[in-house]
Amino acid sequence: MTSTSAIQSGINLQLTAQQRASDAAYTLARGNVDVEPLMQLEVAKQESGAAAKVIKTADEMLGTIIDTTA
């Protein structure tokens, strides 16, 4: 996997996390205070953290590649 495709994977995961959080927030705002949307918010939080780590690592890899070839 190249660093740019890893960055894209991180971005896609972040978008998934944002959609999951939005859906859960909408469910809660409609008055459905149930365990499921709260669990989905926690999953979104974990996905977002993982996405940030993937993007950061891919960025560092890209920087290393550029430094090595320069």
PDB file of C-alpha atoms in Angstrom:
ATOM      1  CA  MET A   1       0.000   0.000   0.000  1.00  0.00           C
ATOM      2  CA  THR A   2       1.439   3.373  -0.929  1.00  0.00           C
ATOM      3  CA  SER A   3       1.352   6.242   1.511  1.00  0.00           C
ATOM      4  CA  THR A   4      -1.171   8.121  -0.625  1.00  0.00           C
ATOM      5  CA  SER A   5      -3.560   5.168  -0.642  1.00  0.00           C
ATOM      6  CA  ALA A   6      -3.044   4.836   3.114  1.00  0.00           C
ATOM      7  CA  ILE A   7      -3.948   8.500   3.507  1.00  0.00           C
ATOM      8  CA  GLN A   8      -7.054   7.909   1.387  1.00  0.00           C
ATOM      9  CA  SER A   9      -7.970   4.925   3.571  1.00  0.00           C
ATOM     10  CA  GLY A  10      -7.635   7.121   6.643  1.00  0.00           C
ATOM     11  CA  ILE A  11      -9.810   9.784   5.063  1.00  0.00           C
ATOM     12  CA  ASN A  12     -12.439   7.201   4.149  1.00  0.00           C
ATOM     13  CA  LEU A  13     -12.437   5.855   7.710  1.00  0.00           C
ATOM     14  CA  GLN A  14     -12.830   9.398   9.054  1.00  0.00           C
ATOM     15  CA  LEU A  15     -15.806   9.977   6.752  1.00  0.00           C
ATOM     16  CA  THR A  16     -17.349   6.718   7.981  1.00  0.00           C
ATOM     17  CA  ALA A  17     -16.845   7.822  11.592  1.00  0.00           C
ATOM     18  CA  GLN A  18     -18.425  11.202  10.899  1.00  0.00           C
ATOM     19  CA  GLN A  19     -21.465   9.595   9.276  1.00  0.00           C
ATOM     20  CA  ARG A  20     -21.825   7.099  12.125  1.00  0.00           C
ATOM     21  CA  ALA A  21     -21.647   9.902  14.716  1.00  0.00           C
ATOM     22  CA  SER A  22     -24.121  12.015  12.764  1.00  0.00           C
ATOM     23  CA  ASP A  23     -26.605   9.160  12.489  1.00  0.00           C
ATOM     24  CA  ALA A  24     -26.311   8.376  16.199  1.00  0.00           C
ATOM     25  CA  ALA A  25     -26.697  12.041  17.158  1.00  0.00           C
ATOM     26  CA  TYR A  26     -29.800  12.306  14.978  1.00  0.00           C
ATOM     27  CA  THR A  27     -31.302   9.238  16.641  1.00  0.00           C
ATOM     28  CA  LEU A  28     -30.593  10.664  20.099  1.00  0.00           C
ATOM     29  CA  ALA A  29     -31.945  14.102  19.149  1.00  0.00           C
ATOM     30  CA  ARG A  30     -35.220  12.490  18.115  1.00  0.00           C
ATOM     31  CA  GLY A  31     -35.606  11.230  21.668  1.00  0.00           C
ATOM     32  CA  ASN A  32     -34.487   7.641  21.178  1.00  0.00           C
ATOM     33  CA  VAL A  33     -32.236   7.469  24.225  1.00  0.00           C
ATOM     34  CA  ASP A  34     -31.193   3.873  23.865  1.00  0.00           C
ATOM     35  CA  VAL A  35     -27.903   2.025  24.261  1.00  0.00           C
ATOM     36  CA  GLU A  36     -27.384   1.485  20.521  1.00  0.00           C
ATOM     37  CA  PRO A  37     -26.834   5.117  19.446  1.00  0.00           C
ATOM     38  CA  LEU A  38     -24.561   5.643  22.455  1.00  0.00           C
ATOM     39  CA  MET A  39     -22.529   2.615  21.419  1.00  0.00           C
ATOM     40  CA  GLN A  40     -22.380   3.953  17.865  1.00  0.00           C
ATOM     41  CA  LEU A  41     -20.974   7.242  19.170  1.00  0.00           C
ATOM     42  CA  GLU A  42     -18.222   5.326  20.950  1.00  0.00           C
ATOM     43  CA  VAL A  43     -17.487   3.309  17.800  1.00  0.00           C
ATOM     44  CA  ALA A  44     -17.288   6.564  15.821  1.00  0.00           C
ATOM     45  CA  LYS A  45     -14.871   7.960  18.408  1.00  0.00           C
ATOM     46  CA  GLN A  46     -12.624   4.904  18.067  1.00  0.00           C
ATOM     47  CA  GLU A  47     -12.819   5.003  14.254  1.00  0.00           C
ATOM     48  CA  SER A  48     -11.911   8.669  14.228  1.00  0.00           C
ATOM     49  CA  GLY A  49      -8.883   8.064  16.436  1.00  0.00           C
ATOM     50  CA  ALA A  50      -7.759   5.185  14.252  1.00  0.00           C
ATOM     51  CA  ALA A  51      -8.218   7.287  11.116  1.00  0.00           C
ATOM     52  CA  ALA A  52      -6.058  10.044  12.572  1.00  0.00           C
ATOM     53  CA  LYS A  53      -3.301   7.541  13.372  1.00  0.00           C
ATOM     54  CA  VAL A  54      -3.436   6.050   9.868  1.00  0.00           C
ATOM     55  CA  ILE A  55      -3.221   9.495   8.252  1.00  0.00           C
ATOM     56  CA  LYS A  56      -0.388  10.601  10.556  1.00  0.00           C
ATOM     57  CA  THR A  57       1.619   7.431   9.921  1.00  0.00           C
ATOM     58  CA  ALA A  58       1.109   7.666   6.149  1.00  0.00           C
ATOM     59  CA  ASP A  59       2.172  11.317   6.247  1.00  0.00           C
ATOM     60  CA  GLU A  60       5.320  10.398   8.157  1.00  0.00           C
ATOM     61  CA  MET A  61       6.069   7.621   5.650  1.00  0.00           C
ATOM     62  CA  LEU A  62       5.654  10.043   2.781  1.00  0.00           C
ATOM     63  CA  GLY A  63       7.984  12.513   4.487  1.00  0.00           C
ATOM     64  CA  THR A  64      10.584   9.760   4.946  1.00  0.00           C
ATOM     65  CA  ILE A  65      10.313   8.760   1.291  1.00  0.00           C
ATOM     66  CA  ILE A  66      10.760  12.362   0.182  1.00  0.00           C
ATOM     67  CA  ASP A  67      13.738  12.831   2.527  1.00  0.00           C
ATOM     68  CA  THR A  68      15.328   9.595   1.292  1.00  0.00           C
ATOM     69  CA  THR A  69      14.995  10.472  -2.384  1.00  0.00           C
ATOM     70  CA  ALA A  70      16.048  14.114  -2.029  1.00  0.00           C
TER      71      ALA A  70
END
